[in-house]
GROMACS .gro file of C-alpha atoms in nm:
model
  365
    1MET     CA    1  -0.001   0.028   0.000
    2ALA     CA    2   0.133   0.346  -0.129
    3MET     CA    3   0.240   0.577   0.192
    4GLU     CA    4   0.047   0.915   0.218
    5THR     CA    5   0.301   1.204   0.096
    6PRO     CA    6   0.308   1.500   0.338
    7GLU     CA    7   0.147   1.705   0.112
    8GLY     CA    8  -0.131   1.484   0.109
    9ALA     CA    9  -0.163   1.420   0.467
   10GLN     CA   10  -0.197   1.842   0.461
   11SER     CA   11  -0.455   1.841   0.199
   12ARG     CA   12  -0.648   1.579   0.418
   13ILE     CA   13  -0.626   1.795   0.731
   14ALA     CA   14  -0.751   2.088   0.566
   15GLU     CA   15  -1.033   1.916   0.417
   16LEU     CA   16  -1.114   1.757   0.757
   17GLU     CA   17  -1.085   2.099   0.929
   18LYS     CA   18  -1.316   2.268   0.693
   19SER     CA   19  -1.585   1.984   0.714
   20ILE     CA   20  -1.585   1.975   1.101
   21ILE     CA   21  -1.616   2.351   1.105
   22ARG     CA   22  -1.963   2.319   0.821
   23HIS     CA   23  -2.120   2.052   1.037
   24GLN     CA   24  -2.062   2.191   1.388
   25ASP     CA   25  -2.244   2.486   1.254
   26LEU     CA   26  -2.534   2.282   1.083
   27TYR     CA   27  -2.584   2.086   1.373
   28TYR     CA   28  -2.550   2.370   1.642
   29ASN     CA   29  -2.812   2.543   1.445
   30GLY     CA   30  -3.095   2.272   1.382
   31LYS     CA   31  -2.954   2.206   1.010
   32PRO     CA   32  -2.758   1.843   1.035
   33GLU     CA   33  -2.669   1.675   0.718
   34ILE     CA   34  -2.458   1.422   0.861
   35SER     CA   35  -2.506   1.145   1.132
   36ASP     CA   36  -2.327   1.188   1.486
   37ALA     CA   37  -2.130   0.877   1.394
   38GLU     CA   38  -2.031   1.042   1.081
   39PHE     CA   39  -1.952   1.346   1.235
   40ASP     CA   40  -1.717   1.152   1.516
   41SER     CA   41  -1.538   0.962   1.226
   42LEU     CA   42  -1.421   1.326   1.086
   43TRP     CA   43  -1.309   1.417   1.433
   44ASP     CA   44  -1.161   1.100   1.524
   45GLU     CA   45  -0.926   1.105   1.211
   46LEU     CA   46  -0.838   1.455   1.253
   47SER     CA   47  -0.731   1.390   1.614
   48VAL     CA   48  -0.502   1.090   1.477
   49LEU     CA   49  -0.366   1.367   1.182
   50ALA     CA   50  -0.346   1.689   1.357
   51PRO     CA   51  -0.395   1.639   1.737
   52SER     CA   52  -0.307   1.974   1.786
   53SER     CA   53  -0.560   2.117   1.526
   54PRO     CA   54  -0.742   2.420   1.685
   55VAL     CA   55  -1.054   2.316   1.546
   56LEU     CA   56  -1.036   2.025   1.781
   57ALA     CA   57  -1.063   2.268   2.073
   58LYS     CA   58  -1.318   2.458   1.911
   59VAL     CA   59  -1.693   2.434   2.041
   60GLY     CA   60  -1.945   2.436   1.792
   61GLU     CA   61  -2.165   2.733   1.788
   62ASP     CA   62  -2.519   2.823   1.758
   63ALA     CA   63  -2.647   3.146   1.635
   64ALA     CA   64  -2.940   3.347   1.637
   65ASP     CA   65  -2.914   3.706   1.494
   66GLY     CA   66  -3.104   3.994   1.642
   67PHE     CA   67  -3.007   3.868   2.041
   68PRO     CA   68  -2.749   4.048   2.248
   69LYS     CA   69  -2.449   3.870   2.344
   70ALA     CA   70  -2.372   3.758   2.683
   71ARG     CA   71  -2.064   3.553   2.854
   72HIS     CA   72  -2.082   3.233   3.057
   73VAL     CA   73  -2.036   3.207   3.407
   74LEU     CA   74  -2.016   2.784   3.355
   75PRO     CA   75  -1.773   2.608   3.105
   76MET     CA   76  -1.994   2.483   2.807
   77GLY     CA   77  -1.761   2.273   2.628
   78SER     CA   78  -1.887   1.959   2.473
   79GLN     CA   79  -1.847   1.571   2.580
   80ALA     CA   80  -1.637   1.336   2.460
   81LYS     CA   81  -1.841   0.979   2.334
   82ALA     CA   82  -1.823   0.613   2.363
   83ALA     CA   83  -1.998   0.476   2.077
   84ASP     CA   84  -2.003   0.128   2.237
   85SER     CA   85  -1.952  -0.101   2.576
   86ASP     CA   86  -1.566  -0.127   2.439
   87GLU     CA   87  -1.533   0.245   2.413
   88PHE     CA   88  -1.695   0.303   2.718
   89ILE     CA   89  -1.492   0.021   2.900
   90ALA     CA   90  -1.175   0.178   2.766
   91TRP     CA   91  -1.282   0.552   2.882
   92CYS     CA   92  -1.313   0.382   3.224
   93ALA     CA   93  -0.954   0.228   3.204
   94LYS     CA   94  -0.790   0.554   3.101
   95VAL     CA   95  -1.020   0.788   3.397
   96ARG     CA   96  -0.994   0.500   3.683
   97LEU     CA   97  -1.303   0.644   3.863
   98ALA     CA   98  -1.399   0.513   4.226
   99GLU     CA   99  -1.752   0.619   4.152
  100TYR     CA  100  -1.978   0.664   3.815
  101ILE     CA  101  -2.263   0.947   3.823
  102VAL     CA  102  -2.504   0.849   3.569
  103GLU     CA  103  -2.779   1.090   3.395
  104HIS     CA  104  -3.012   1.067   3.082
  105LYS     CA  105  -2.832   1.266   2.813
  106LEU     CA  106  -3.129   1.484   2.686
  107ASP     CA  107  -3.157   1.532   2.311
  108GLY     CA  108  -3.212   1.930   2.339
  109ALA     CA  109  -3.021   2.258   2.389
  110SER     CA  110  -2.815   2.373   2.615
  111LEU     CA  111  -2.908   2.691   2.829
  112GLU     CA  112  -2.727   2.838   3.094
  113LEU     CA  113  -2.948   3.086   3.373
  114GLN     CA  114  -2.741   3.326   3.548
  115TYR     CA  115  -2.897   3.457   3.891
  116GLU     CA  116  -2.762   3.783   4.099
  117ALA     CA  117  -2.893   3.802   4.429
  118GLY     CA  118  -3.118   3.531   4.386
  119LEU     CA  119  -3.310   3.710   4.087
  120LEU     CA  120  -3.287   3.556   3.752
  121CYS     CA  121  -3.103   3.799   3.484
  122ARG     CA  122  -2.986   3.635   3.200
  123ALA     CA  123  -3.067   3.312   3.023
  124VAL     CA  124  -2.783   3.232   2.742
  125THR     CA  125  -2.765   2.969   2.479
  126ARG     CA  126  -2.455   2.774   2.440
  127GLY     CA  127  -2.302   2.997   2.166
  128ASP     CA  128  -1.947   2.893   2.143
  129GLY     CA  129  -1.882   2.776   2.460
  130ILE     CA  130  -1.793   3.127   2.585
  131VAL     CA  131  -1.999   3.367   2.482
  132GLY     CA  132  -2.400   3.279   2.384
  133ASP     CA  133  -2.691   3.461   2.271
  134ASP     CA  134  -2.902   3.650   2.570
  135ILE     CA  135  -3.244   3.491   2.502
  136THR     CA  136  -3.389   3.596   2.880
  137GLN     CA  137  -3.731   3.696   2.744
  138ASN     CA  138  -3.812   3.385   2.592
  139ALA     CA  139  -3.651   3.162   2.865
  140ARG     CA  140  -3.886   3.341   3.160
  141ARG     CA  141  -4.189   3.177   2.971
  142MET     CA  142  -4.035   2.829   2.981
  143SER     CA  143  -4.137   2.586   3.234
  144GLY     CA  144  -3.849   2.500   3.539
  145VAL     CA  145  -3.726   2.877   3.518
  146PRO     CA  146  -3.750   3.000   3.851
  147ALA     CA  147  -3.804   3.426   3.880
  148SER     CA  148  -3.629   3.406   4.200
  149LEU     CA  149  -3.465   3.165   4.415
  150PRO     CA  150  -3.528   3.103   4.817
  151GLU     CA  151  -3.176   3.269   4.889
  152ALA     CA  152  -2.988   3.546   4.749
  153TRP     CA  153  -2.733   3.326   4.555
  154SER     CA  154  -2.576   3.463   4.272
  155GLY     CA  155  -2.387   3.211   3.996
  156ALA     CA  156  -2.532   3.025   3.696
  157VAL     CA  157  -2.766   2.698   3.629
  158ARG     CA  158  -2.697   2.482   3.324
  159GLY     CA  159  -2.949   2.307   3.181
  160GLU     CA  160  -3.125   2.144   2.863
  161VAL     CA  161  -3.423   2.303   2.658
  162VAL     CA  162  -3.670   2.023   2.581
  163MET     CA  163  -4.016   1.953   2.426
  164SER     CA  164  -4.175   1.679   2.560
  165ARG     CA  165  -4.294   1.399   2.367
  166ALA     CA  166  -4.649   1.457   2.404
  167THR     CA  167  -4.618   1.848   2.330
  168HIS     CA  168  -4.429   1.739   2.020
  169ARG     CA  169  -4.734   1.517   1.918
  170GLN     CA  170  -5.015   1.776   2.005
  171TRP     CA  171  -4.869   2.086   1.844
  172PHE     CA  172  -4.559   2.045   1.634
  173GLN     CA  173  -4.605   1.765   1.424
  174ASP     CA  174  -4.498   1.903   1.092
  175LYS     CA  175  -4.151   1.937   1.311
  176ALA     CA  176  -3.903   1.648   1.222
  177ASN     CA  177  -3.842   1.586   1.597
  178CYS     CA  178  -3.863   1.737   1.941
  179ARG     CA  179  -3.510   1.869   1.913
  180ASN     CA  180  -3.574   2.081   1.603
  181ALA     CA  181  -3.867   2.196   1.749
  182ALA     CA  182  -3.759   2.331   2.067
  183ASN     CA  183  -3.426   2.461   1.895
  184GLY     CA  184  -3.659   2.692   1.672
  185LEU     CA  185  -3.892   2.833   1.929
  186MET     CA  186  -3.642   2.890   2.176
  187LYS     CA  187  -3.504   3.145   1.941
  188ARG     CA  188  -3.803   3.342   1.810
  189LYS     CA  189  -3.796   3.693   1.824
  190ASP     CA  190  -4.142   3.733   1.939
  191GLY     CA  191  -4.120   3.430   2.212
  192SER     CA  192  -4.446   3.248   2.107
  193GLY     CA  193  -4.420   2.903   2.159
  194ALA     CA  194  -4.133   2.935   2.458
  195GLU     CA  195  -4.444   2.861   2.676
  196ARG     CA  196  -4.437   2.496   2.537
  197LEU     CA  197  -4.061   2.439   2.645
  198GLU     CA  198  -3.919   2.315   2.966
  199VAL     CA  199  -3.558   2.352   3.096
  200ILE     CA  200  -3.420   2.072   3.298
  201CYS     CA  201  -3.081   2.133   3.508
  202TYR     CA  202  -2.772   1.920   3.551
  203ASP     CA  203  -2.503   2.188   3.667
  204VAL     CA  204  -2.473   2.476   3.879
  205ALA     CA  205  -2.191   2.680   4.012
  206PRO     CA  206  -2.134   2.986   4.235
  207SER     CA  207  -2.025   3.332   4.056
  208GLY     CA  208  -1.621   3.315   4.070
  209MET     CA  209  -1.608   2.942   4.077
  210TYR     CA  210  -1.421   2.893   3.748
  211ASP     CA  211  -1.254   3.267   3.701
  212GLU     CA  212  -0.914   3.264   3.642
  213VAL     CA  213  -0.725   3.409   3.937
  214PRO     CA  214  -0.458   3.674   3.832
  215GLY     CA  215  -0.081   3.539   3.932
  216GLY     CA  216  -0.214   3.193   4.104
  217LEU     CA  217  -0.064   2.915   4.038
  218PHE     CA  218  -0.358   2.657   4.151
  219VAL     CA  219  -0.703   2.672   4.108
  220SER     CA  220  -0.910   2.698   4.444
  221SER     CA  221  -1.133   2.367   4.516
  222PRO     CA  222  -1.509   2.426   4.498
  223GLU     CA  223  -1.702   2.432   4.808
  224PRO     CA  224  -1.994   2.225   4.935
  225PRO     CA  225  -2.224   2.148   4.796
  226PHE     CA  226  -2.103   2.274   4.452
  227ASP     CA  227  -1.780   2.037   4.462
  228ASP     CA  228  -1.977   1.706   4.449
  229GLU     CA  229  -2.244   1.630   4.148
  230LEU     CA  230  -2.528   1.459   4.377
  231SER     CA  231  -2.527   1.776   4.610
  232LYS     CA  232  -2.536   1.974   4.324
  233LEU     CA  233  -2.841   1.806   4.204
  234ALA     CA  234  -2.990   1.804   4.565
  235TRP     CA  235  -2.950   2.203   4.593
  236LEU     CA  236  -3.091   2.263   4.247
  237ARG     CA  237  -3.385   2.052   4.344
  238ARG     CA  238  -3.421   2.242   4.669
  239ALA     CA  239  -3.414   2.557   4.480
  240GLY     CA  240  -3.718   2.489   4.239
  241PHE     CA  241  -3.540   2.359   3.928
  242ILE     CA  242  -3.625   2.064   3.729
  243VAL     CA  243  -3.361   1.820   3.758
  244LEU     CA  244  -3.240   1.486   3.586
  245GLU     CA  245  -3.223   1.199   3.809
  246ALA     CA  246  -2.880   1.082   3.837
  247LEU     CA  247  -2.757   0.713   4.011
  248SER     CA  248  -2.432   0.591   4.124
  249PHE     CA  249  -2.252   0.283   4.029
  250VAL     CA  250  -1.916   0.159   4.121
  251GLU     CA  251  -1.828  -0.103   3.850
  252PRO     CA  252  -1.820  -0.018   3.473
  253PHE     CA  253  -2.018  -0.335   3.399
  254GLU     CA  254  -2.286  -0.176   3.641
  255VAL     CA  255  -2.318   0.110   3.383
  256VAL     CA  256  -2.318  -0.073   3.091
  257ASP     CA  257  -2.609  -0.325   3.233
  258TYR     CA  258  -2.803   0.018   3.332
  259ARG     CA  259  -2.762   0.149   2.936
  260ALA     CA  260  -2.900  -0.165   2.834
  261ARG     CA  261  -3.222  -0.120   3.075
  262VAL     CA  262  -3.261   0.250   2.952
  263MET     CA  263  -3.234   0.142   2.617
  264ASP     CA  264  -3.528  -0.098   2.638
  265SER     CA  265  -3.730   0.154   2.803
  266ARG     CA  266  -3.642   0.491   2.658
  267GLU     CA  267  -3.957   0.494   2.425
  268SER     CA  268  -4.192   0.541   2.740
  269LEU     CA  269  -3.995   0.843   2.840
  270PRO     CA  270  -4.183   1.164   2.836
  271TYR     CA  271  -3.846   1.338   2.671
  272ASP     CA  272  -3.627   1.239   2.394
  273ILE     CA  273  -3.248   1.131   2.498
  274ASP     CA  274  -2.970   0.954   2.288
  275GLY     CA  275  -2.747   0.834   2.546
  276LEU     CA  276  -2.622   0.827   2.901
  277VAL     CA  277  -2.340   1.119   3.073
  278VAL     CA  278  -2.137   0.934   3.317
  279LYS     CA  279  -1.911   1.160   3.533
  280ALA     CA  280  -1.681   1.158   3.826
  281ARG     CA  281  -1.864   1.218   4.155
  282MET     CA  282  -1.624   1.524   4.268
  283VAL     CA  283  -1.572   1.844   4.062
  284ASP     CA  284  -1.241   1.907   3.906
  285ILE     CA  285  -1.236   2.283   3.802
  286ASP     CA  286  -0.932   2.215   3.542
  287ASP     CA  287  -1.114   1.936   3.389
  288MET     CA  288  -1.443   2.094   3.375
  289LYS     CA  289  -1.229   2.402   3.177
  290ARG     CA  290  -1.141   2.175   2.870
  291ALA     CA  291  -1.336   2.184   2.571
  292ARG     CA  292  -1.382   1.831   2.605
  293PRO     CA  293  -1.372   1.755   2.990
  294GLU     CA  294  -1.187   1.390   3.029
  295ARG     CA  295  -1.353   1.302   3.374
  296GLN     CA  296  -1.703   1.262   3.199
  297VAL     CA  297  -1.811   1.115   2.863
  298ALA     CA  298  -2.144   1.073   2.665
  299PHE     CA  299  -2.225   0.685   2.641
  300LYS     CA  300  -2.406   0.681   2.331
  301PHE     CA  301  -2.702   0.434   2.226
  302PRO     CA  302  -2.629   0.179   1.928
  303LEU     CA  303  -2.682   0.319   1.589
  304GLU     CA  304  -3.047   0.330   1.444
  305GLU     CA  305  -3.082   0.168   1.098
  306ALA     CA  306  -3.335   0.183   0.834
  307THR     CA  307  -3.340   0.017   0.482
  308THR     CA  308  -3.465   0.279   0.165
  309THR     CA  309  -3.359   0.319  -0.196
  310LEU     CA  310  -3.103   0.540  -0.356
  311LEU     CA  311  -3.270   0.780  -0.599
  312ASP     CA  312  -2.997   0.993  -0.686
  313VAL     CA  313  -2.663   1.148  -0.590
  314GLU     CA  314  -2.593   1.565  -0.527
  315TRP     CA  315  -2.258   1.696  -0.461
  316SER     CA  316  -2.252   1.956  -0.118
  317GLU     CA  317  -1.964   2.189  -0.193
  318SER     CA  318  -1.804   2.351   0.054
  319GLY     CA  319  -1.471   2.555  -0.069
  320ALA     CA  320  -1.266   2.310  -0.247
  321THR     CA  321  -1.429   1.996  -0.097
  322TYR     CA  322  -1.728   1.787  -0.267
  323THR     CA  323  -1.927   1.524  -0.065
  324PRO     CA  324  -2.141   1.305  -0.239
  325VAL     CA  325  -2.491   1.315  -0.109
  326GLY     CA  326  -2.738   1.051  -0.134
  327ILE     CA  327  -3.106   1.123  -0.208
  328VAL     CA  328  -3.300   0.827  -0.104
  329GLU     CA  329  -3.688   0.726  -0.063
  330PRO     CA  330  -3.821   0.886   0.234
  331VAL     CA  331  -3.787   0.664   0.539
  332ARG     CA  332  -3.882   0.716   0.903
  333LEU     CA  333  -3.565   0.714   1.137
  334ALA     CA  334  -3.538   0.811   1.503
  335GLY     CA  335  -3.845   1.013   1.449
  336THR     CA  336  -3.711   1.204   1.167
  337THR     CA  337  -3.788   1.163   0.824
  338VAL     CA  338  -3.504   1.120   0.607
  339ARG     CA  339  -3.467   1.252   0.240
  340ARG     CA  340  -3.047   1.301   0.225
  341ALA     CA  341  -2.773   1.091   0.358
  342SER     CA  342  -2.417   1.153   0.323
  343LEU     CA  343  -2.196   0.899   0.107
  344ALA     CA  344  -1.866   1.032   0.316
  345ASN     CA  345  -1.664   1.062  -0.001
  346THR     CA  346  -1.613   0.905  -0.348
  347ASN     CA  347  -1.384   0.628  -0.217
  348THR     CA  348  -1.698   0.508  -0.011
  349LEU     CA  349  -1.906   0.562  -0.306
  350ARG     CA  350  -1.662   0.345  -0.528
  351GLY     CA  351  -1.632   0.090  -0.284
  352MET     CA  352  -1.959  -0.007  -0.194
  353GLY     CA  353  -2.086  -0.026  -0.571
  354LEU     CA  354  -2.378   0.211  -0.539
  355ARG     CA  355  -2.579   0.249  -0.822
  356ILE     CA  356  -2.899   0.459  -0.853
  357GLY     CA  357  -3.200   0.189  -0.754
  358SER     CA  358  -2.976   0.015  -0.495
  359ARG     CA  359  -3.126  -0.066  -0.155
  360VAL     CA  360  -2.912   0.107   0.126
  361VAL     CA  361  -2.915   0.104   0.499
  362ILE     CA  362  -2.960   0.431   0.631
  363VAL     CA  363  -2.767   0.493   1.013
  364LYS     CA  364  -2.846   0.771   1.259
  365ARG     CA  365  -2.730   0.798   1.582
   0.00000   0.00000   0.00000
């Protein structure tokens, strides 16, 4: 097999960086063209070819024209992923935690609620992880957003904006799924429909906890109850927020077994979830400041598949990069009607021997 030349490697790195930036933008703005699995494949390849690429340190950015900007109090990075049990066990061997805190991974949009002296002052979308859009007026209309707290506390609460399956069925069947419907409503200029959304919370930090200390060599440890994931959830519940259920496990295989049980019952849940979030119990401030914290992982569910027919092939252009996109007979998959699917690249297209009329398996996570 011929070795790739340095020029060829650099060309591929540039191609991967452009693709990742493009698909991050599409995903965070509710217009994904490829599955999570395909995106993860691009990410993993770039990580091997160029581990120091600045693209790997960049958080995907949502955008909503016309809203003022605001800085986050809490770090809002993204999560590393484990696609199957083998990858999860490998992550466990790497981090070696004494205890694993496990929560449902809600399929929604991140939101930070900022409080000053116990009063809600801002609600900020994820944005680029540092600065987001201030959608406070819309957030005030959502369930699970207290206008005031029982105490004069200042800090930030992180949650997920979601739409229940019941609400989607009753009011928004024209939208592909709950996530797409919620993403559109939370950023409407007139706020219409925001009252049909809920914010479910899972993280909290007092003001200053993640601030840099000028001239400091070490980051101070967080104080109770904000140093412990279970204590944080208890605090949130007492303060009037809707919170995720969290379970504690000691052995990795217990988490794998729990994931299997959740997969069997997830269709009965009121909200869409696409996996589990597994994290250390004790909060590590330095780790939370990473673009992808190492002491937590998204333990995803297996890929969902559907069979359909290839009707045509179009080409998606991004600069000098052309990606083949299959136009397929519409098929329902993971709550979405799929009409287009990425064919990755021309090598994949040739290697699969695809022809118009071929029966194909569509995969989506």
